[in-house]
């Protein structure tokens, strides 16, 4: 893709992906889900998840699964609020760009 | 590289990271591999590229410096060099294909991430604080967008330009070479010295012989003298050390303990000095003399090399 995804947008996408799973989700699945939208490499998301966790936007818990622990990520209240902000801001941003591209009415 | 090998290397590379962070990262990638299943292992290993890159990604996010200092100074970048893109953390230090990707604004992503983090943590009033977080992040986002895009453009440009340049250089070089060999037809001036030059050198050598003969003789004499002196000193020291040690032992036997101690001590000291002198001898004979001979013979050859080649 021509356009790079910045840190804020990546945060927003990850939050959105995790938000969809009420029971929480895990690293590999998050990566696969994010990849449906943008082309991220396997190593991209760990720092993002770790940062969101430290910022209390995500909480983690371990679930025993097939004889080993699987780390699950779940969105927190703060994360939900953050995502809400990202969403509004994105609508704002993208609609302006779309308007510009389509050559629509210039204010 | 196998998955086990990858994890081992990653663990080693994260040695200087705080225990908690290291454990987190390792368990994340461990379970990542497990969740992906064996069938995806090769693909993931390929996409992760290298443990070094993964470790650098983790460390950079923790605000740790990575990579050797020299490379950074080579590129003329004081601060960070990486940019977050959808392909992960992209660091010019890993892209060795094009060493001219310096057109990256300093203080790009990493500082952005840092401030973002600071803003995130320690906010109590949610609405207002997250608004400010957001504006901060958007700013970073915009900056990245442009820098990332520019970088991408630079990359293709750079490569095209450099390859074109390389070709051009190769061509002119070839041309120069051929013209050079054409001009030097027959009597090449660089294959040896002319007879006049040799004669001149000999004449100068003969005229100045009092000077250089003196210098060479002096130098040779002093080196030879030094060698002889070193050998003699070593020998004398061995002998006197041995004798004193012997007398000391004798004094012990006769019951004169104080004198015995003093003499054996001095004897041993002299023996130590003797060994030192031996080392010096070996060094002079083994290194200095052959070196001087080499210098002289090289000098000799450089003067008469032309003549020999022509003959």
PDB file of C-alpha atoms in Angstrom, chain B residues 198 300-301 304-311:
ATOM      1  CA  UNK B 198      69.700   5.552 -13.342  1.00  0.00           C
ATOM      2  CA  UNK B 300      67.946  -0.917  -3.207  1.00  0.00           C
ATOM      3  CA  UNK B 301      65.302  -2.524  -5.373  1.00  0.00           C
ATOM      4  CA  UNK B 304      67.454  -0.283  -9.582  1.00  0.00           C
ATOM      5  CA  UNK B 305      64.093  -1.888 -10.295  1.00  0.00           C
ATOM      6  CA  UNK B 306      63.730  -0.102 -13.605  1.00  0.00           C
ATOM      7  CA  UNK B 307      67.049  -1.384 -14.830  1.00  0.00           C
ATOM      8  CA  UNK B 308      66.340  -4.940 -13.886  1.00  0.00           C
ATOM      9  CA  UNK B 309      62.943  -4.922 -15.547  1.00  0.00           C
ATOM     10  CA  UNK B 310      64.326  -3.617 -18.775  1.00  0.00           C
ATOM     11  CA  UNK B 311      67.156  -6.115 -18.829  1.00  0.00           C
TER      12      UNK B 311
END
